[in-house]
């Protein structure tokens, strides 16, 4: 890496998403990786790539707001152009989201606006959906909302289980998230209110990559 475009990645777990960003060799520098949980694989992956890491344990805080304030202070030490949520399993307070609006992105394993929240793979299977996927979006103050930039869409196959579906979706997430970070690092995306412009043209919906 070694570019002037700085990103900070937040995670809570295994960090396969972080790994995909590292391995994509984007025109961006991962300035830091921050986890709310100690001893997760995501931190080891960062250390392996010589990226500074921090653990901010949310259980040490009495309120979400207090945790988010310290998180914000920590992030801002790196003056990032972009904050990337990569399996960061925390609901963020409004002040935090407002502070980073337009500079905060998330990947959520569903075809948003469908299936916000947890256990998406199980829920789409229970509902008998033919299609599932994952969405990269700007974060706003509503859970799993905010303008969607790119989606990977794939069929649910006979014999799929929530676990097999999750694995298949993750392989596509590892393509679409670096793609969006690349767009942002190259300055191709601008956000005006809730409207997204790509290469100066207003987007009427997300770009969809079909893996049928
Ligand atoms: C990813 O599948 C991502 O879509 C999901 O967490 C996983 C993180 O995997 N995010 C959410 O569910 C956010 N609501 P990882 O820890 O291996 O990177």
PDB file of C-alpha atoms and ligand atoms in Angstrom:
ATOM      1  CA  UNK A   1       0.000   0.000   0.000  1.00  0.00           C
ATOM      2  CA  UNK A   2       1.631   3.309   0.997  1.00  0.00           C
ATOM      3  CA  UNK A   3      -0.840   5.818  -0.444  1.00  0.00           C
ATOM      4  CA  UNK A   4      -2.018   9.137   0.988  1.00  0.00           C
ATOM      5  CA  UNK A   5      -5.601   7.847   1.156  1.00  0.00           C
ATOM      6  CA  UNK A   6      -5.900   6.604   4.720  1.00  0.00           C
ATOM      7  CA  UNK A   7      -8.447   4.107   5.961  1.00  0.00           C
ATOM      8  CA  UNK A   8      -9.200   2.785   9.423  1.00  0.00           C
ATOM      9  CA  UNK A   9     -10.873  -0.627   9.646  1.00  0.00           C
ATOM     10  CA  UNK A  10     -13.157  -1.627  12.527  1.00  0.00           C
ATOM     11  CA  UNK A  11     -13.892  -5.292  13.194  1.00  0.00           C
ATOM     12  CA  UNK A  12     -15.044  -7.736  15.859  1.00  0.00           C
ATOM     13  CA  UNK A  13     -14.082 -11.155  14.554  1.00  0.00           C
ATOM     14  CA  UNK A  14     -12.284 -13.343  12.099  1.00  0.00           C
ATOM     15  CA  UNK A  15     -11.308 -10.561   9.731  1.00  0.00           C
ATOM     16  CA  UNK A  16     -11.658 -12.336   6.394  1.00  0.00           C
ATOM     17  CA  UNK A  17     -13.052  -9.050   5.100  1.00  0.00           C
ATOM     18  CA  UNK A  18      -9.973  -7.177   6.319  1.00  0.00           C
ATOM     19  CA  UNK A  19      -7.803  -9.831   4.671  1.00  0.00           C
ATOM     20  CA  UNK A  20      -9.509  -9.246   1.343  1.00  0.00           C
ATOM     21  CA  UNK A  21      -8.789  -5.525   1.630  1.00  0.00           C
ATOM     22  CA  UNK A  22      -5.132  -6.166   2.498  1.00  0.00           C
ATOM     23  CA  UNK A  23      -4.753  -8.651  -0.343  1.00  0.00           C
ATOM     24  CA  UNK A  24      -6.306  -6.313  -2.909  1.00  0.00           C
ATOM     25  CA  UNK A  25      -3.356  -3.897  -2.746  1.00  0.00           C
ATOM     26  CA  UNK A  26      -5.597  -0.874  -3.136  1.00  0.00           C
ATOM     27  CA  UNK A  27      -4.319   2.672  -3.612  1.00  0.00           C
ATOM     28  CA  UNK A  28      -4.901   3.234   0.106  1.00  0.00           C
ATOM     29  CA  UNK A  29      -3.050   2.843   3.379  1.00  0.00           C
ATOM     30  CA  UNK A  30      -4.699   0.896   6.179  1.00  0.00           C
ATOM     31  CA  UNK A  31      -3.592   3.190   9.000  1.00  0.00           C
ATOM     32  CA  UNK A  32      -5.079   1.116  11.819  1.00  0.00           C
ATOM     33  CA  UNK A  33      -7.350  -1.780  12.689  1.00  0.00           C
ATOM     34  CA  UNK A  34      -9.534  -1.420  15.762  1.00  0.00           C
ATOM     35  CA  UNK A  35     -11.444  -4.255  17.424  1.00  0.00           C
ATOM     36  CA  UNK A  36     -13.929  -4.139  20.258  1.00  0.00           C
ATOM     37  CA  UNK A  37     -12.844  -7.688  21.143  1.00  0.00           C
ATOM     38  CA  UNK A  38      -9.396  -8.902  22.169  1.00  0.00           C
ATOM     39  CA  UNK A  39      -7.832 -12.065  20.767  1.00  0.00           C
ATOM     40  CA  UNK A  40      -9.745 -12.151  17.498  1.00  0.00           C
ATOM     41  CA  UNK A  41      -8.230 -13.381  14.246  1.00  0.00           C
ATOM     42  CA  UNK A  42      -8.800 -10.001  12.629  1.00  0.00           C
ATOM     43  CA  UNK A  43      -6.157  -8.490  14.914  1.00  0.00           C
ATOM     44  CA  UNK A  44      -3.642 -11.231  14.086  1.00  0.00           C
ATOM     45  CA  UNK A  45      -4.221 -10.647  10.381  1.00  0.00           C
ATOM     46  CA  UNK A  46      -3.513  -6.937  10.842  1.00  0.00           C
ATOM     47  CA  UNK A  47      -0.369  -7.624  12.887  1.00  0.00           C
ATOM     48  CA  UNK A  48       0.809 -10.050  10.235  1.00  0.00           C
ATOM     49  CA  UNK A  49       0.489  -7.214   7.706  1.00  0.00           C
ATOM     50  CA  UNK A  50       2.322  -4.783  10.057  1.00  0.00           C
ATOM     51  CA  UNK A  51      -0.782  -2.629  10.533  1.00  0.00           C
ATOM     52  CA  UNK A  52      -1.145  -0.893  13.928  1.00  0.00           C
ATOM     53  CA  UNK A  53      -3.910  -2.453  16.029  1.00  0.00           C
ATOM     54  CA  UNK A  54      -6.015  -1.327  18.972  1.00  0.00           C
ATOM     55  CA  UNK A  55      -8.510  -3.082  21.209  1.00  0.00           C
ATOM     56  CA  UNK A  56     -11.267  -0.965  22.684  1.00  0.00           C
ATOM     57  CA  UNK A  57     -13.286  -3.242  24.921  1.00  0.00           C
ATOM     58  CA  UNK A  58     -16.912  -2.124  24.910  1.00  0.00           C
ATOM     59  CA  UNK A  59     -17.630  -4.069  28.115  1.00  0.00           C
ATOM     60  CA  UNK A  60     -15.462  -1.580  30.006  1.00  0.00           C
ATOM     61  CA  UNK A  61     -17.933   1.223  29.206  1.00  0.00           C
ATOM     62  CA  UNK A  62     -21.187   2.033  30.932  1.00  0.00           C
ATOM     63  CA  UNK A  63     -22.841   3.527  27.851  1.00  0.00           C
ATOM     64  CA  UNK A  64     -22.756   3.208  24.070  1.00  0.00           C
ATOM     65  CA  UNK A  65     -22.148   6.945  23.777  1.00  0.00           C
ATOM     66  CA  UNK A  66     -19.073   6.846  26.043  1.00  0.00           C
ATOM     67  CA  UNK A  67     -17.591   3.949  24.063  1.00  0.00           C
ATOM     68  CA  UNK A  68     -18.289   5.655  20.751  1.00  0.00           C
ATOM     69  CA  UNK A  69     -16.687   8.894  21.967  1.00  0.00           C
ATOM     70  CA  UNK A  70     -13.436   7.098  22.802  1.00  0.00           C
ATOM     71  CA  UNK A  71     -13.630   5.152  19.554  1.00  0.00           C
ATOM     72  CA  UNK A  72     -13.994   8.400  17.647  1.00  0.00           C
ATOM     73  CA  UNK A  73     -11.001   9.938  19.443  1.00  0.00           C
ATOM     74  CA  UNK A  74      -8.909   6.896  18.613  1.00  0.00           C
ATOM     75  CA  UNK A  75      -9.956   6.843  14.961  1.00  0.00           C
ATOM     76  CA  UNK A  76      -9.397  10.566  14.525  1.00  0.00           C
ATOM     77  CA  UNK A  77      -5.772  10.275  15.637  1.00  0.00           C
ATOM     78  CA  UNK A  78      -5.228   8.681  12.223  1.00  0.00           C
ATOM     79  CA  UNK A  79      -7.153  11.389  10.306  1.00  0.00           C
ATOM     80  CA  UNK A  80      -8.667   8.801   7.966  1.00  0.00           C
ATOM     81  CA  UNK A  81     -10.368   9.616   4.693  1.00  0.00           C
ATOM     82  CA  UNK A  82     -12.540   6.532   5.176  1.00  0.00           C
ATOM     83  CA  UNK A  83     -13.703   4.380   8.079  1.00  0.00           C
ATOM     84  CA  UNK A  84     -14.486   0.820   7.004  1.00  0.00           C
ATOM     85  CA  UNK A  85     -16.751  -1.426   9.064  1.00  0.00           C
ATOM     86  CA  UNK A  86     -15.620  -4.989   8.406  1.00  0.00           C
ATOM     87  CA  UNK A  87     -17.742  -7.237  10.572  1.00  0.00           C
ATOM     88  CA  UNK A  88     -17.880  -4.666  13.386  1.00  0.00           C
ATOM     89  CA  UNK A  89     -20.806  -6.019  15.382  1.00  0.00           C
ATOM     90  CA  UNK A  90     -21.845  -2.869  17.219  1.00  0.00           C
ATOM     91  CA  UNK A  91     -24.742  -0.489  16.795  1.00  0.00           C
ATOM     92  CA  UNK A  92     -23.280   2.997  16.435  1.00  0.00           C
ATOM     93  CA  UNK A  93     -24.637   6.087  18.160  1.00  0.00           C
ATOM     94  CA  UNK A  94     -26.036   8.964  16.126  1.00  0.00           C
ATOM     95  CA  UNK A  95     -23.230  11.363  17.052  1.00  0.00           C
ATOM     96  CA  UNK A  96     -20.628   8.898  15.815  1.00  0.00           C
ATOM     97  CA  UNK A  97     -22.419   8.281  12.537  1.00  0.00           C
ATOM     98  CA  UNK A  98     -23.033  11.985  11.954  1.00  0.00           C
ATOM     99  CA  UNK A  99     -19.360  12.736  12.583  1.00  0.00           C
ATOM    100  CA  UNK A 100     -18.290  10.369   9.788  1.00  0.00           C
ATOM    101  CA  UNK A 101     -21.248  10.721   7.445  1.00  0.00           C
ATOM    102  CA  UNK A 102     -19.979  10.207   3.888  1.00  0.00           C
ATOM    103  CA  UNK A 103     -16.741   8.688   5.205  1.00  0.00           C
ATOM    104  CA  UNK A 104     -18.179   5.585   6.882  1.00  0.00           C
ATOM    105  CA  UNK A 105     -19.045   2.428   4.943  1.00  0.00           C
ATOM    106  CA  UNK A 106     -20.339  -0.999   5.891  1.00  0.00           C
ATOM    107  CA  UNK A 107     -20.855  -4.375   4.272  1.00  0.00           C
ATOM    108  CA  UNK A 108     -24.014  -6.179   5.229  1.00  0.00           C
ATOM    109  CA  UNK A 109     -24.844  -9.739   4.163  1.00  0.00           C
ATOM    110  CA  UNK A 110     -28.200  -9.199   2.468  1.00  0.00           C
ATOM    111  CA  UNK A 111     -29.714  -7.478  -0.530  1.00  0.00           C
ATOM    112  CA  UNK A 112     -30.568  -4.289   1.325  1.00  0.00           C
ATOM    113  CA  UNK A 113     -33.103  -2.912   2.063  1.00  0.00           C
ATOM    114  CA  UNK A 114     -34.193  -6.504   2.657  1.00  0.00           C
ATOM    115  CA  UNK A 115     -33.039  -8.397   5.739  1.00  0.00           C
ATOM    116  CA  UNK A 116     -31.468  -5.782   7.938  1.00  0.00           C
ATOM    117  CA  UNK A 117     -30.111  -7.016  11.264  1.00  0.00           C
ATOM    118  CA  UNK A 118     -28.691 -10.381  12.300  1.00  0.00           C
ATOM    119  CA  UNK A 119     -28.872 -13.990  11.035  1.00  0.00           C
ATOM    120  CA  UNK A 120     -29.606 -12.936   7.477  1.00  0.00           C
ATOM    121  CA  UNK A 121     -28.616 -16.257   5.860  1.00  0.00           C
ATOM    122  CA  UNK A 122     -30.994 -18.231   8.053  1.00  0.00           C
ATOM    123  CA  UNK A 123     -33.782 -15.707   7.548  1.00  0.00           C
ATOM    124  CA  UNK A 124     -33.596 -15.662   3.728  1.00  0.00           C
ATOM    125  CA  UNK A 125     -33.666 -19.461   3.686  1.00  0.00           C
ATOM    126  CA  UNK A 126     -36.605 -19.599   6.090  1.00  0.00           C
ATOM    127  CA  UNK A 127     -38.470 -17.178   3.809  1.00  0.00           C
ATOM    128  CA  UNK A 128     -37.786 -19.328   0.728  1.00  0.00           C
ATOM    129  CA  UNK A 129     -36.066 -16.506  -1.150  1.00  0.00           C
ATOM    130  CA  UNK A 130     -34.568 -17.455  -4.512  1.00  0.00           C
ATOM    131  CA  UNK A 131     -31.789 -14.852  -4.270  1.00  0.00           C
ATOM    132  CA  UNK A 132     -29.471 -13.543  -1.588  1.00  0.00           C
ATOM    133  CA  UNK A 133     -26.368 -11.414  -1.493  1.00  0.00           C
ATOM    134  CA  UNK A 134     -24.436  -8.679   0.188  1.00  0.00           C
ATOM    135  CA  UNK A 135     -24.475  -4.884   0.064  1.00  0.00           C
ATOM    136  CA  UNK A 136     -21.853  -2.190   0.527  1.00  0.00           C
ATOM    137  CA  UNK A 137     -23.394   1.035   1.774  1.00  0.00           C
ATOM    138  CA  UNK A 138     -22.688   4.379   3.341  1.00  0.00           C
ATOM    139  CA  UNK A 139     -23.740   4.289   6.983  1.00  0.00           C
ATOM    140  CA  UNK A 140     -26.428   6.585   8.295  1.00  0.00           C
ATOM    141  CA  UNK A 141     -28.098   6.657  11.691  1.00  0.00           C
ATOM    142  CA  UNK A 142     -30.597   3.876  10.903  1.00  0.00           C
ATOM    143  CA  UNK A 143     -29.462   0.269  11.264  1.00  0.00           C
ATOM    144  CA  UNK A 144     -28.159  -1.214   7.984  1.00  0.00           C
ATOM    145  CA  UNK A 145     -29.479   1.747   6.017  1.00  0.00           C
ATOM    146  CA  UNK A 146     -27.841   4.501   4.018  1.00  0.00           C
ATOM    147  CA  UNK A 147     -27.199   4.673   0.274  1.00  0.00           C
ATOM    148  CA  UNK A 148     -26.160   1.330  -1.214  1.00  0.00           C
ATOM    149  CA  UNK A 149     -23.238   1.490  -3.642  1.00  0.00           C
ATOM    150  CA  UNK A 150     -22.632  -2.069  -4.766  1.00  0.00           C
ATOM    151  CA  UNK A 151     -24.358  -5.403  -4.315  1.00  0.00           C
ATOM    152  CA  UNK A 152     -23.323  -8.984  -5.051  1.00  0.00           C
ATOM    153  CA  UNK A 153     -26.338 -11.114  -5.887  1.00  0.00           C
ATOM    154  CA  UNK A 154     -26.424 -14.878  -6.120  1.00  0.00           C
ATOM    155  CA  UNK A 155     -28.954 -17.686  -6.181  1.00  0.00           C
ATOM    156  CA  UNK A 156     -29.791 -19.920  -3.256  1.00  0.00           C
ATOM    157  CA  UNK A 157     -28.981 -23.426  -4.472  1.00  0.00           C
ATOM    158  CA  UNK A 158     -30.750 -26.681  -3.674  1.00  0.00           C
ATOM    159  CA  UNK A 159     -28.962 -28.204  -0.718  1.00  0.00           C
ATOM    160  CA  UNK A 160     -27.722 -24.837   0.588  1.00  0.00           C
ATOM    161  CA  UNK A 161     -27.516 -24.364   4.336  1.00  0.00           C
ATOM    162  CA  UNK A 162     -27.056 -21.016   6.099  1.00  0.00           C
ATOM    163  CA  UNK A 163     -23.400 -21.990   6.524  1.00  0.00           C
ATOM    164  CA  UNK A 164     -22.792 -22.845   2.847  1.00  0.00           C
ATOM    165  CA  UNK A 165     -24.597 -19.694   1.808  1.00  0.00           C
ATOM    166  CA  UNK A 166     -22.501 -17.587   4.159  1.00  0.00           C
ATOM    167  CA  UNK A 167     -19.289 -19.041   2.757  1.00  0.00           C
ATOM    168  CA  UNK A 168     -20.375 -18.413  -0.837  1.00  0.00           C
ATOM    169  CA  UNK A 169     -21.469 -14.895  -0.050  1.00  0.00           C
ATOM    170  CA  UNK A 170     -18.215 -14.126   1.735  1.00  0.00           C
ATOM    171  CA  UNK A 171     -16.192 -14.976  -1.367  1.00  0.00           C
ATOM    172  CA  UNK A 172     -18.205 -12.335  -3.228  1.00  0.00           C
ATOM    173  CA  UNK A 173     -17.956  -9.846  -0.362  1.00  0.00           C
ATOM    174  CA  UNK A 174     -14.208 -10.155  -0.706  1.00  0.00           C
ATOM    175  CA  UNK A 175     -14.545  -8.824  -4.243  1.00  0.00           C
ATOM    176  CA  UNK A 176     -17.144  -6.105  -3.820  1.00  0.00           C
ATOM    177  CA  UNK A 177     -15.804  -4.408  -0.680  1.00  0.00           C
ATOM    178  CA  UNK A 178     -12.316  -3.773  -2.087  1.00  0.00           C
ATOM    179  CA  UNK A 179     -13.977  -2.599  -5.308  1.00  0.00           C
ATOM    180  CA  UNK A 180     -15.932   0.082  -3.479  1.00  0.00           C
ATOM    181  CA  UNK A 181     -12.930   1.159  -1.396  1.00  0.00           C
ATOM    182  CA  UNK A 182     -11.029   1.518  -4.653  1.00  0.00           C
ATOM    183  CA  UNK A 183     -13.800   3.704  -6.125  1.00  0.00           C
ATOM    184  CA  UNK A 184     -13.690   5.914  -3.048  1.00  0.00           C
ATOM    185  CA  UNK A 185      -9.893   6.102  -2.938  1.00  0.00           C
ATOM    186  CA  UNK A 186      -9.908   7.159  -6.577  1.00  0.00           C
ATOM    187  CA  UNK A 187     -12.411   9.916  -5.781  1.00  0.00           C
ATOM    188  CA  UNK A 188     -15.066   8.483  -8.089  1.00  0.00           C
ATOM    189  CA  UNK A 189     -17.901   8.637  -5.547  1.00  0.00           C
ATOM    190  CA  UNK A 190     -19.425  11.714  -3.948  1.00  0.00           C
ATOM    191  CA  UNK A 191     -22.316  11.894  -1.548  1.00  0.00           C
ATOM    192  CA  UNK A 192     -24.657  14.899  -1.427  1.00  0.00           C
ATOM    193  CA  UNK A 193     -27.215  14.338   1.314  1.00  0.00           C
ATOM    194  CA  UNK A 194     -28.504  10.861   0.535  1.00  0.00           C
ATOM    195  CA  UNK A 195     -27.709  11.145  -3.185  1.00  0.00           C
ATOM    196  CA  UNK A 196     -24.696   9.337  -4.555  1.00  0.00           C
ATOM    197  CA  UNK A 197     -22.805  10.455  -7.633  1.00  0.00           C
ATOM    198  CA  UNK A 198     -20.419   8.185  -9.478  1.00  0.00           C
ATOM    199  CA  UNK A 199     -18.057   9.826 -11.957  1.00  0.00           C
ATOM    200  CA  UNK A 200     -20.276  12.904 -11.670  1.00  0.00           C
ATOM    201  CA  UNK A 201     -23.467  11.025 -12.592  1.00  0.00           C
ATOM    202  CA  UNK A 202     -26.277  10.510 -10.096  1.00  0.00           C
ATOM    203  CA  UNK A 203     -26.733   6.865  -9.144  1.00  0.00           C
ATOM    204  CA  UNK A 204     -30.348   5.734  -9.208  1.00  0.00           C
ATOM    205  CA  UNK A 205     -29.532   2.545  -7.320  1.00  0.00           C
ATOM    206  CA  UNK A 206     -26.617   0.314  -6.486  1.00  0.00           C
ATOM    207  CA  UNK A 207     -24.394  -1.302  -9.065  1.00  0.00           C
ATOM    208  CA  UNK A 208     -25.320  -5.003  -8.981  1.00  0.00           C
ATOM    209  CA  UNK A 209     -22.850  -7.808  -9.700  1.00  0.00           C
ATOM    210  CA  UNK A 210     -24.767 -10.963 -10.563  1.00  0.00           C
ATOM    211  CA  UNK A 211     -23.116 -14.293  -9.816  1.00  0.00           C
ATOM    212  CA  UNK A 212     -25.788 -16.593 -11.255  1.00  0.00           C
TER     213      UNK A 212
HETATM  214  C1  LIG B   1     -19.263 -10.398   6.824  1.00  0.00           C
HETATM  215  O1  LIG B   1     -19.968 -11.435   6.200  1.00  0.00           O
HETATM  216  C2  LIG B   1     -20.111  -9.148   6.866  1.00  0.00           C
HETATM  217  O2  LIG B   1     -21.014  -9.046   5.807  1.00  0.00           O
HETATM  218  C3  LIG B   1     -20.842  -9.313   8.163  1.00  0.00           C
HETATM  219  O3  LIG B   1     -19.909  -9.867   9.039  1.00  0.00           O
HETATM  220  C4  LIG B   1     -19.036 -10.713   8.304  1.00  0.00           C
HETATM  221  C5  LIG B   1     -17.628 -10.423   8.767  1.00  0.00           C
HETATM  222  O4  LIG B   1     -16.771 -11.454   8.429  1.00  0.00           O
HETATM  223  N1  LIG B   1     -21.333  -8.040   8.645  1.00  0.00           N
HETATM  224  C6  LIG B   1     -22.491  -7.886   9.274  1.00  0.00           C
HETATM  225  O5  LIG B   1     -23.234  -8.804   9.523  1.00  0.00           O
HETATM  226  C7  LIG B   1     -22.803  -6.448   9.637  1.00  0.00           C
HETATM  227  N2  LIG B   1     -24.192  -6.292   9.953  1.00  0.00           N
HETATM  228  P1  LIG B   1     -15.241 -11.417   8.873  1.00  0.00           P
HETATM  229  O6  LIG B   1     -15.183 -11.230  10.389  1.00  0.00           O
HETATM  230  O7  LIG B   1     -14.687 -12.744   8.446  1.00  0.00           O
HETATM  231  O8  LIG B   1     -14.594 -10.283   8.162  1.00  0.00           O
END
